[in-house]
Each structure stands twice: as C-alpha cells, then as structure tokens.
C-alpha cells in the first residue's frame, strides 16, 4: 500500500520519561497531548515555525512536549487531526528490543520453528540436504543451520559477519538490555539469549571454513532465487557452496575473534574453537594477500555481495579483533599496516567494514594501543559523530540521511549512524550524540514523513507487507513481527516502486508491498544495528 503524508508524526512506541519528546507536524500551530483513553488534555503547546524540508517534500514544524513526564498512553491533536498513539514510560522499548532480537529466530534455517516459540508462524525444517561445492560437483558439505539472509533463503558469510558483530557488540556494550529472556529454545537462564542466537549462526559459519586451507566460502545458496510464494521447507533445489573469497575469510576471522572474547566466560570450549578458526582464516589471508574478490559465476543469480572497493577494510577489522582478543603484536602490526590504506575507517556496512576495526581498536583502550594512532582514530570518531549529528539536526525529521543516502537499505544507514553515535558516546561522553541516536530510533518507529513504523508488528501504523518469502507463502495476514524494512529508496530499483513512486521526494520513495524488494525487503543486517541502537535505551 502507498502511505500518505502524515500530518503529525511520532515514535509510535513512545518516549522515555526523561528524554526529549518532539513530534513533527506539517504545519505550525497549537497542539495538545491527550490521554489516549479519556481524551483529556495533559499538555498544551505550540510548534515552532514550519520550515521546508526538501528530502521529505513538506514543511516541518517541531512540537516539543518534553515537559510531559507522567507515564501513560497518549496521542497528539491539532486542528481535528490526531497522531498515532504512543507511550511515555521509564522503559518504553523493552518489547521492541526483544522483538528485534526475536526476528533472528524467525530467520533460522534447518530446524523446526515450533508453535511454542514461533506462534502461528511455525513451520518445518528447511534446506537440510548437503550442499554441492561449486566447481567440484562430486564434493558435498553439511550446510544446515544458520540464518536466512533476507527475504530469500540464501546464507551469505559477509553480511552474516556484520549481523553477528552488531549483536555481540550490543551485548558487550549494554549487557543489562539482555537480562530478560526472549525466549528461544536454548534459553537456559545462564547465557543470555542474544549469545544463544548468535551461536546458532556461528555454528553454521564454521561449516563454511574450508578444512584444507582455512579459507571461507562466500555463500551457500541455490543457483537462482526461488519463487516469492515458495515456503522454506518446499525449496528443494540443489544447494551450492560458492568459492572462497578474501572478504568472507577476513570477516569470518574478525567475527570469530570477537566471538572468542565474548563467549569465554560462558563456554571456554566454544571460545577456543572460535579463536582457532579465526587464526586459520588469518593464515589464509596472509598466504593470499592479493586474492581476487568474489564475483558470481554466470549461472549463479542469487545475491553476490561483492566488494569492488577491495578487502583492505575487512583485513583491517580482522587484525583489530585478533589483536583485541589475543594481545599479540603480530596482529597489532598488521592493523597499523592496513590503517595506511585508503578506505572509510568509520563505515559499518557489509561492504565497508572499516568502522568495526576502528571500534575494536578504540574499545581495547589507549593503554594497549599506539598512542598517536589511537588519538588519531578517536579524533576521527569525534568528527564523524559530529558530522552525523549535524546532519540530523538540520533535517526536518531529525534523520541522519543526506539526499543521496536514500538508497536500497536506507534504514540500515540510519541504524548504523545511531550505532556509531552511541559508540562515540561510550568513548567520549557527549550526551548530544546519545540524543541524536535516539532521534534515529524515533524516525524508524514512525516519526517520518509517511508516519509509518518500519518494524513489523510494532506501532499502530507499522508496515505489513515485507518482501519475505515465508511471509508471502504462509497465508497468514499478520506479518512476522520484529522485521526492519529496507525503507525509502530514491533509486526505485523494482517495478513496484517505479510504477507508484515516480517523481516523489527521496523520503517518500517507499511502498508497503511484498513485491518491492528494493524498498521493503528484510535482512539480518538491517535488524542487527537496530538491536544495538535500541539496546542503549533498554537498560
């Protein structure tokens, strides 16, 4: 469905009692906040001036109701129009946080999703057959398990590494946010569910490491995407493990080194296995310094996840994580060597992993670092956080996207920015960055020009029709909850968007339709930075 312009946009989940509370209006004037049950006014105010906002295509006025600190459920009214309902409370995001994490359980491959945990979205085990090693048809490997990557049924090493890293870093940064169970089948009251969930993916990634060389296969998929209405358990096409790639191997080394550190207190044997796998992958990288990047063979039409900018950023991340976990000089020297290469040291996308290397080095502490390099990277982080916060402050809906950033997966960029702002806040303490990060959550949850919550099942005006094969095939009206949509995409790279959104300003280039794979697909790596961001406000 198309979404109309929203006259009063709010975070449809709510606002923390002691945080700033801003609603976005398409005109200036007096407004009131009313009790959702009684209609009684509890706060009256007047917006600021309505200012043209080119990216959204409307003028935007801000209504500040920070003075409302009484917990309750409310809506905002102006001139006969009303916002979505929302909550003001001490902990408004607890259920959202668990829902965003629970989504990874629904992404699971190779096991029965049972009614006890999956509810009405339960389904049988899928993709159980051994996978053919592409180019070596007589060879098979066990590729069962892990997470489906997105709206299709492929499993890809590079984006999986980003997703697992985001979740493990969320646990390291905000462990209190994970104190309550999701729950999932592995819930045991001893290890937090986020680590159980990541373990499910890590156990699959181990299978993609070549036993002979230590290199890591790029992906496991069928040769082509199955039909959109095909259930996971009915997708019986031959599975193929694609060739080893340097980006997959470096990302694997990094995330396994990170996992070795995180799992050490809970499962030393698992930590040992992770670190041994990371070292074997690193050895492959050292033996193959100029290995070519991955490209799909001509008969493979599933997601490529190639990296035309090279693998130096992934190697940088791997060196940083291995140094942080082991303290060994060889990895420190490698990190300093890769730091000299020209790539973005603060990006957090699946193709641009430099930010993860920088974060690992900075969180390791100045006392274990080259002081001059540490200070340089910290100054760069400060500048990047200031840049992101300034963009958000200048935008009508306080989102960090510039005009050219309304791309395929724009909501990932928003959540990545929130994540970087929060890491900067951890290291440098500027509370304005934390506030700017919360503004990005407000955008995701409905404070945007369309007034849509970009998380299924959360918010009274949440999107309902993701490009997600199990959801299309299951015949259930309600979508699986907790999935982040790709979001507005001015590139209009699918027929659905091209037919409905020509001429729209960037922030309005979104349609809630199952056929919109370029704007309404779901992925593990759009959910993962959202988990990190919301974790900061669920403690």
PDB file of C-alpha atoms in Angstrom, residues 203-372:
ATOM      1  CA  UNK A 203      27.828 -22.968  14.243  1.00  0.00           C
ATOM      2  CA  UNK A 204      26.774 -22.627  10.611  1.00  0.00           C
ATOM      3  CA  UNK A 205      29.674 -20.338   9.697  1.00  0.00           C
ATOM      4  CA  UNK A 206      32.149 -22.923  10.985  1.00  0.00           C
ATOM      5  CA  UNK A 207      30.873 -25.207   8.216  1.00  0.00           C
ATOM      6  CA  UNK A 208      31.854 -22.698   5.537  1.00  0.00           C
ATOM      7  CA  UNK A 209      35.532 -22.742   6.523  1.00  0.00           C
ATOM      8  CA  UNK A 210      37.492 -24.986   4.198  1.00  0.00           C
ATOM      9  CA  UNK A 211      39.142 -27.746   6.213  1.00  0.00           C
ATOM     10  CA  UNK A 212      42.204 -27.922   3.969  1.00  0.00           C
ATOM     11  CA  UNK A 213      43.098 -24.243   3.613  1.00  0.00           C
ATOM     12  CA  UNK A 214      41.274 -22.243   6.302  1.00  0.00           C
ATOM     13  CA  UNK A 215      39.680 -20.019   3.661  1.00  0.00           C
ATOM     14  CA  UNK A 216      35.968 -19.341   3.952  1.00  0.00           C
ATOM     15  CA  UNK A 217      33.314 -19.885   1.303  1.00  0.00           C
ATOM     16  CA  UNK A 218      31.471 -16.772   0.240  1.00  0.00           C
ATOM     17  CA  UNK A 219      27.911 -18.107   0.417  1.00  0.00           C
ATOM     18  CA  UNK A 220      25.538 -21.060   0.299  1.00  0.00           C
ATOM     19  CA  UNK A 221      22.519 -20.692  -1.996  1.00  0.00           C
ATOM     20  CA  UNK A 222      20.604 -22.281  -4.826  1.00  0.00           C
ATOM     21  CA  UNK A 223      21.628 -21.123  -8.301  1.00  0.00           C
ATOM     22  CA  UNK A 224      18.566 -18.875  -8.571  1.00  0.00           C
ATOM     23  CA  UNK A 225      16.090 -17.318  -6.191  1.00  0.00           C
ATOM     24  CA  UNK A 226      13.017 -19.473  -5.603  1.00  0.00           C
ATOM     25  CA  UNK A 227       9.543 -18.069  -6.332  1.00  0.00           C
ATOM     26  CA  UNK A 228       8.312 -15.448  -3.884  1.00  0.00           C
ATOM     27  CA  UNK A 229       5.450 -17.655  -2.730  1.00  0.00           C
ATOM     28  CA  UNK A 230       7.574 -20.735  -2.018  1.00  0.00           C
ATOM     29  CA  UNK A 231       7.738 -21.943   1.587  1.00  0.00           C
ATOM     30  CA  UNK A 232      11.189 -22.560   3.013  1.00  0.00           C
ATOM     31  CA  UNK A 233      10.567 -26.276   3.526  1.00  0.00           C
ATOM     32  CA  UNK A 234       9.411 -26.609  -0.108  1.00  0.00           C
ATOM     33  CA  UNK A 235      12.579 -25.059  -1.524  1.00  0.00           C
ATOM     34  CA  UNK A 236      14.282 -28.305  -2.562  1.00  0.00           C
ATOM     35  CA  UNK A 237      16.568 -27.037  -5.296  1.00  0.00           C
ATOM     36  CA  UNK A 238      20.208 -28.051  -5.211  1.00  0.00           C
ATOM     37  CA  UNK A 239      22.255 -26.034  -2.732  1.00  0.00           C
ATOM     38  CA  UNK A 240      25.717 -24.821  -3.714  1.00  0.00           C
ATOM     39  CA  UNK A 241      28.645 -23.588  -1.670  1.00  0.00           C
ATOM     40  CA  UNK A 242      30.356 -20.861  -3.666  1.00  0.00           C
ATOM     41  CA  UNK A 243      34.131 -20.349  -3.841  1.00  0.00           C
ATOM     42  CA  UNK A 244      36.317 -18.967  -1.069  1.00  0.00           C
ATOM     43  CA  UNK A 245      36.681 -15.183  -1.055  1.00  0.00           C
ATOM     44  CA  UNK A 246      39.051 -12.858   0.812  1.00  0.00           C
ATOM     45  CA  UNK A 247      36.220 -10.677   2.114  1.00  0.00           C
ATOM     46  CA  UNK A 248      34.361 -13.688   3.518  1.00  0.00           C
ATOM     47  CA  UNK A 249      37.557 -15.043   5.049  1.00  0.00           C
ATOM     48  CA  UNK A 250      38.545 -11.733   6.648  1.00  0.00           C
ATOM     49  CA  UNK A 251      35.045 -11.085   8.001  1.00  0.00           C
ATOM     50  CA  UNK A 252      34.958 -14.631   9.357  1.00  0.00           C
ATOM     51  CA  UNK A 253      38.332 -14.140  11.070  1.00  0.00           C
ATOM     52  CA  UNK A 254      37.111 -10.903  12.634  1.00  0.00           C
ATOM     53  CA  UNK A 255      33.780 -12.122  13.917  1.00  0.00           C
ATOM     54  CA  UNK A 256      35.238 -15.380  15.221  1.00  0.00           C
ATOM     55  CA  UNK A 257      37.915 -13.462  17.138  1.00  0.00           C
ATOM     56  CA  UNK A 258      35.195 -11.227  18.564  1.00  0.00           C
ATOM     57  CA  UNK A 259      33.100 -14.271  19.477  1.00  0.00           C
ATOM     58  CA  UNK A 260      36.083 -15.925  21.189  1.00  0.00           C
ATOM     59  CA  UNK A 261      36.274 -12.954  23.543  1.00  0.00           C
ATOM     60  CA  UNK A 262      32.551 -12.749  24.211  1.00  0.00           C
ATOM     61  CA  UNK A 263      31.915 -16.465  24.789  1.00  0.00           C
ATOM     62  CA  UNK A 264      34.976 -17.047  27.002  1.00  0.00           C
ATOM     63  CA  UNK A 265      33.117 -16.551  30.332  1.00  0.00           C
ATOM     64  CA  UNK A 266      30.202 -18.763  29.274  1.00  0.00           C
ATOM     65  CA  UNK A 267      31.705 -21.533  27.151  1.00  0.00           C
ATOM     66  CA  UNK A 268      35.524 -21.744  27.058  1.00  0.00           C
ATOM     67  CA  UNK A 269      35.448 -24.638  24.592  1.00  0.00           C
ATOM     68  CA  UNK A 270      33.380 -22.595  22.159  1.00  0.00           C
ATOM     69  CA  UNK A 271      35.723 -19.640  22.626  1.00  0.00           C
ATOM     70  CA  UNK A 272      38.740 -21.832  21.883  1.00  0.00           C
ATOM     71  CA  UNK A 273      37.095 -23.142  18.735  1.00  0.00           C
ATOM     72  CA  UNK A 274      36.254 -19.628  17.561  1.00  0.00           C
ATOM     73  CA  UNK A 275      39.779 -18.373  18.106  1.00  0.00           C
ATOM     74  CA  UNK A 276      41.349 -21.385  16.371  1.00  0.00           C
ATOM     75  CA  UNK A 277      39.049 -20.825  13.379  1.00  0.00           C
ATOM     76  CA  UNK A 278      39.927 -17.116  13.327  1.00  0.00           C
ATOM     77  CA  UNK A 279      43.650 -17.927  13.300  1.00  0.00           C
ATOM     78  CA  UNK A 280      43.247 -20.400  10.437  1.00  0.00           C
ATOM     79  CA  UNK A 281      41.339 -17.812   8.432  1.00  0.00           C
ATOM     80  CA  UNK A 282      44.023 -15.218   9.166  1.00  0.00           C
ATOM     81  CA  UNK A 283      46.694 -17.615   7.961  1.00  0.00           C
ATOM     82  CA  UNK A 284      44.804 -17.978   4.675  1.00  0.00           C
ATOM     83  CA  UNK A 285      44.703 -14.184   4.343  1.00  0.00           C
ATOM     84  CA  UNK A 286      48.430 -13.944   4.940  1.00  0.00           C
ATOM     85  CA  UNK A 287      49.098 -16.572   2.262  1.00  0.00           C
ATOM     86  CA  UNK A 288      46.742 -14.836  -0.181  1.00  0.00           C
ATOM     87  CA  UNK A 289      47.403 -11.093   0.088  1.00  0.00           C
ATOM     88  CA  UNK A 290      46.119 -10.315  -3.398  1.00  0.00           C
ATOM     89  CA  UNK A 291      43.300 -12.840  -3.798  1.00  0.00           C
ATOM     90  CA  UNK A 292      40.616 -11.596  -6.201  1.00  0.00           C
ATOM     91  CA  UNK A 293      37.240 -10.556  -4.853  1.00  0.00           C
ATOM     92  CA  UNK A 294      34.158 -12.695  -5.299  1.00  0.00           C
ATOM     93  CA  UNK A 295      32.037 -12.494  -8.438  1.00  0.00           C
ATOM     94  CA  UNK A 296      29.009 -14.637  -9.192  1.00  0.00           C
ATOM     95  CA  UNK A 297      29.659 -17.276 -11.854  1.00  0.00           C
ATOM     96  CA  UNK A 298      27.448 -16.776 -14.929  1.00  0.00           C
ATOM     97  CA  UNK A 299      24.890 -19.383 -13.873  1.00  0.00           C
ATOM     98  CA  UNK A 300      24.510 -18.049 -10.310  1.00  0.00           C
ATOM     99  CA  UNK A 301      21.845 -15.373  -9.951  1.00  0.00           C
ATOM    100  CA  UNK A 302      21.485 -15.071  -6.168  1.00  0.00           C
ATOM    101  CA  UNK A 303      22.908 -12.143  -4.195  1.00  0.00           C
ATOM    102  CA  UNK A 304      26.557 -11.507  -4.990  1.00  0.00           C
ATOM    103  CA  UNK A 305      27.657  -9.418  -2.011  1.00  0.00           C
ATOM    104  CA  UNK A 306      30.746  -8.450  -3.964  1.00  0.00           C
ATOM    105  CA  UNK A 307      33.098  -5.684  -2.906  1.00  0.00           C
ATOM    106  CA  UNK A 308      34.538  -3.638  -5.721  1.00  0.00           C
ATOM    107  CA  UNK A 309      36.447  -1.459  -3.261  1.00  0.00           C
ATOM    108  CA  UNK A 310      38.617  -4.364  -2.186  1.00  0.00           C
ATOM    109  CA  UNK A 311      39.245  -6.264   1.032  1.00  0.00           C
ATOM    110  CA  UNK A 312      41.626  -3.976   2.948  1.00  0.00           C
ATOM    111  CA  UNK A 313      38.886  -2.800   5.309  1.00  0.00           C
ATOM    112  CA  UNK A 314      37.899  -6.392   6.112  1.00  0.00           C
ATOM    113  CA  UNK A 315      41.542  -7.312   6.803  1.00  0.00           C
ATOM    114  CA  UNK A 316      41.850  -4.213   8.996  1.00  0.00           C
ATOM    115  CA  UNK A 317      38.853  -5.395  11.031  1.00  0.00           C
ATOM    116  CA  UNK A 318      40.231  -8.924  11.324  1.00  0.00           C
ATOM    117  CA  UNK A 319      43.588  -7.638  12.577  1.00  0.00           C
ATOM    118  CA  UNK A 320      41.869  -5.375  15.121  1.00  0.00           C
ATOM    119  CA  UNK A 321      39.692  -8.130  16.567  1.00  0.00           C
ATOM    120  CA  UNK A 322      42.519 -10.639  16.703  1.00  0.00           C
ATOM    121  CA  UNK A 323      44.707  -8.080  18.451  1.00  0.00           C
ATOM    122  CA  UNK A 324      41.997  -7.171  20.928  1.00  0.00           C
ATOM    123  CA  UNK A 325      41.320 -10.828  21.739  1.00  0.00           C
ATOM    124  CA  UNK A 326      44.920 -12.111  21.845  1.00  0.00           C
ATOM    125  CA  UNK A 327      47.090  -9.081  22.550  1.00  0.00           C
ATOM    126  CA  UNK A 328      49.662 -10.443  20.095  1.00  0.00           C
ATOM    127  CA  UNK A 329      51.957  -7.928  18.399  1.00  0.00           C
ATOM    128  CA  UNK A 330      51.711  -9.580  15.007  1.00  0.00           C
ATOM    129  CA  UNK A 331      48.070  -8.511  14.761  1.00  0.00           C
ATOM    130  CA  UNK A 332      48.823  -5.029  16.088  1.00  0.00           C
ATOM    131  CA  UNK A 333      51.455  -4.537  13.408  1.00  0.00           C
ATOM    132  CA  UNK A 334      49.058  -5.794  10.746  1.00  0.00           C
ATOM    133  CA  UNK A 335      46.378  -3.398  11.957  1.00  0.00           C
ATOM    134  CA  UNK A 336      48.769  -0.454  11.732  1.00  0.00           C
ATOM    135  CA  UNK A 337      49.793  -1.560   8.247  1.00  0.00           C
ATOM    136  CA  UNK A 338      46.207  -1.768   6.974  1.00  0.00           C
ATOM    137  CA  UNK A 339      45.350   1.549   8.630  1.00  0.00           C
ATOM    138  CA  UNK A 340      47.540   3.250   5.999  1.00  0.00           C
ATOM    139  CA  UNK A 341      45.254   2.053   3.193  1.00  0.00           C
ATOM    140  CA  UNK A 342      42.604   4.350   1.770  1.00  0.00           C
ATOM    141  CA  UNK A 343      39.157   3.246   2.969  1.00  0.00           C
ATOM    142  CA  UNK A 344      36.489   4.620   5.281  1.00  0.00           C
ATOM    143  CA  UNK A 345      37.608   3.963   8.859  1.00  0.00           C
ATOM    144  CA  UNK A 346      34.131   4.603  10.314  1.00  0.00           C
ATOM    145  CA  UNK A 347      31.712   2.811   7.960  1.00  0.00           C
ATOM    146  CA  UNK A 348      29.588  -0.044   9.307  1.00  0.00           C
ATOM    147  CA  UNK A 349      28.074  -1.531   6.163  1.00  0.00           C
ATOM    148  CA  UNK A 350      28.518  -5.109   4.977  1.00  0.00           C
ATOM    149  CA  UNK A 351      30.779  -3.895   2.154  1.00  0.00           C
ATOM    150  CA  UNK A 352      32.582  -1.273   4.229  1.00  0.00           C
ATOM    151  CA  UNK A 353      33.759  -2.792   7.497  1.00  0.00           C
ATOM    152  CA  UNK A 354      36.412  -0.281   8.485  1.00  0.00           C
ATOM    153  CA  UNK A 355      34.320   1.109  11.312  1.00  0.00           C
ATOM    154  CA  UNK A 356      34.314  -2.257  13.062  1.00  0.00           C
ATOM    155  CA  UNK A 357      38.103  -2.336  13.040  1.00  0.00           C
ATOM    156  CA  UNK A 358      38.297   1.176  14.435  1.00  0.00           C
ATOM    157  CA  UNK A 359      35.742   0.391  17.140  1.00  0.00           C
ATOM    158  CA  UNK A 360      37.608  -2.749  18.177  1.00  0.00           C
ATOM    159  CA  UNK A 361      40.883  -0.837  18.459  1.00  0.00           C
ATOM    160  CA  UNK A 362      39.389   2.056  20.415  1.00  0.00           C
ATOM    161  CA  UNK A 363      37.391  -0.126  22.802  1.00  0.00           C
ATOM    162  CA  UNK A 364      40.576  -2.043  23.558  1.00  0.00           C
ATOM    163  CA  UNK A 365      41.908   1.053  25.329  1.00  0.00           C
ATOM    164  CA  UNK A 366      44.667   3.579  24.780  1.00  0.00           C
ATOM    165  CA  UNK A 367      46.999   1.710  27.110  1.00  0.00           C
ATOM    166  CA  UNK A 368      47.156  -1.198  24.661  1.00  0.00           C
ATOM    167  CA  UNK A 369      47.380   0.971  21.562  1.00  0.00           C
ATOM    168  CA  UNK A 370      49.879   3.044  19.670  1.00  0.00           C
ATOM    169  CA  UNK A 371      49.048   6.334  21.398  1.00  0.00           C
ATOM    170  CA  UNK A 372      49.308   8.539  18.329  1.00  0.00           C
TER     171      UNK A 372
END
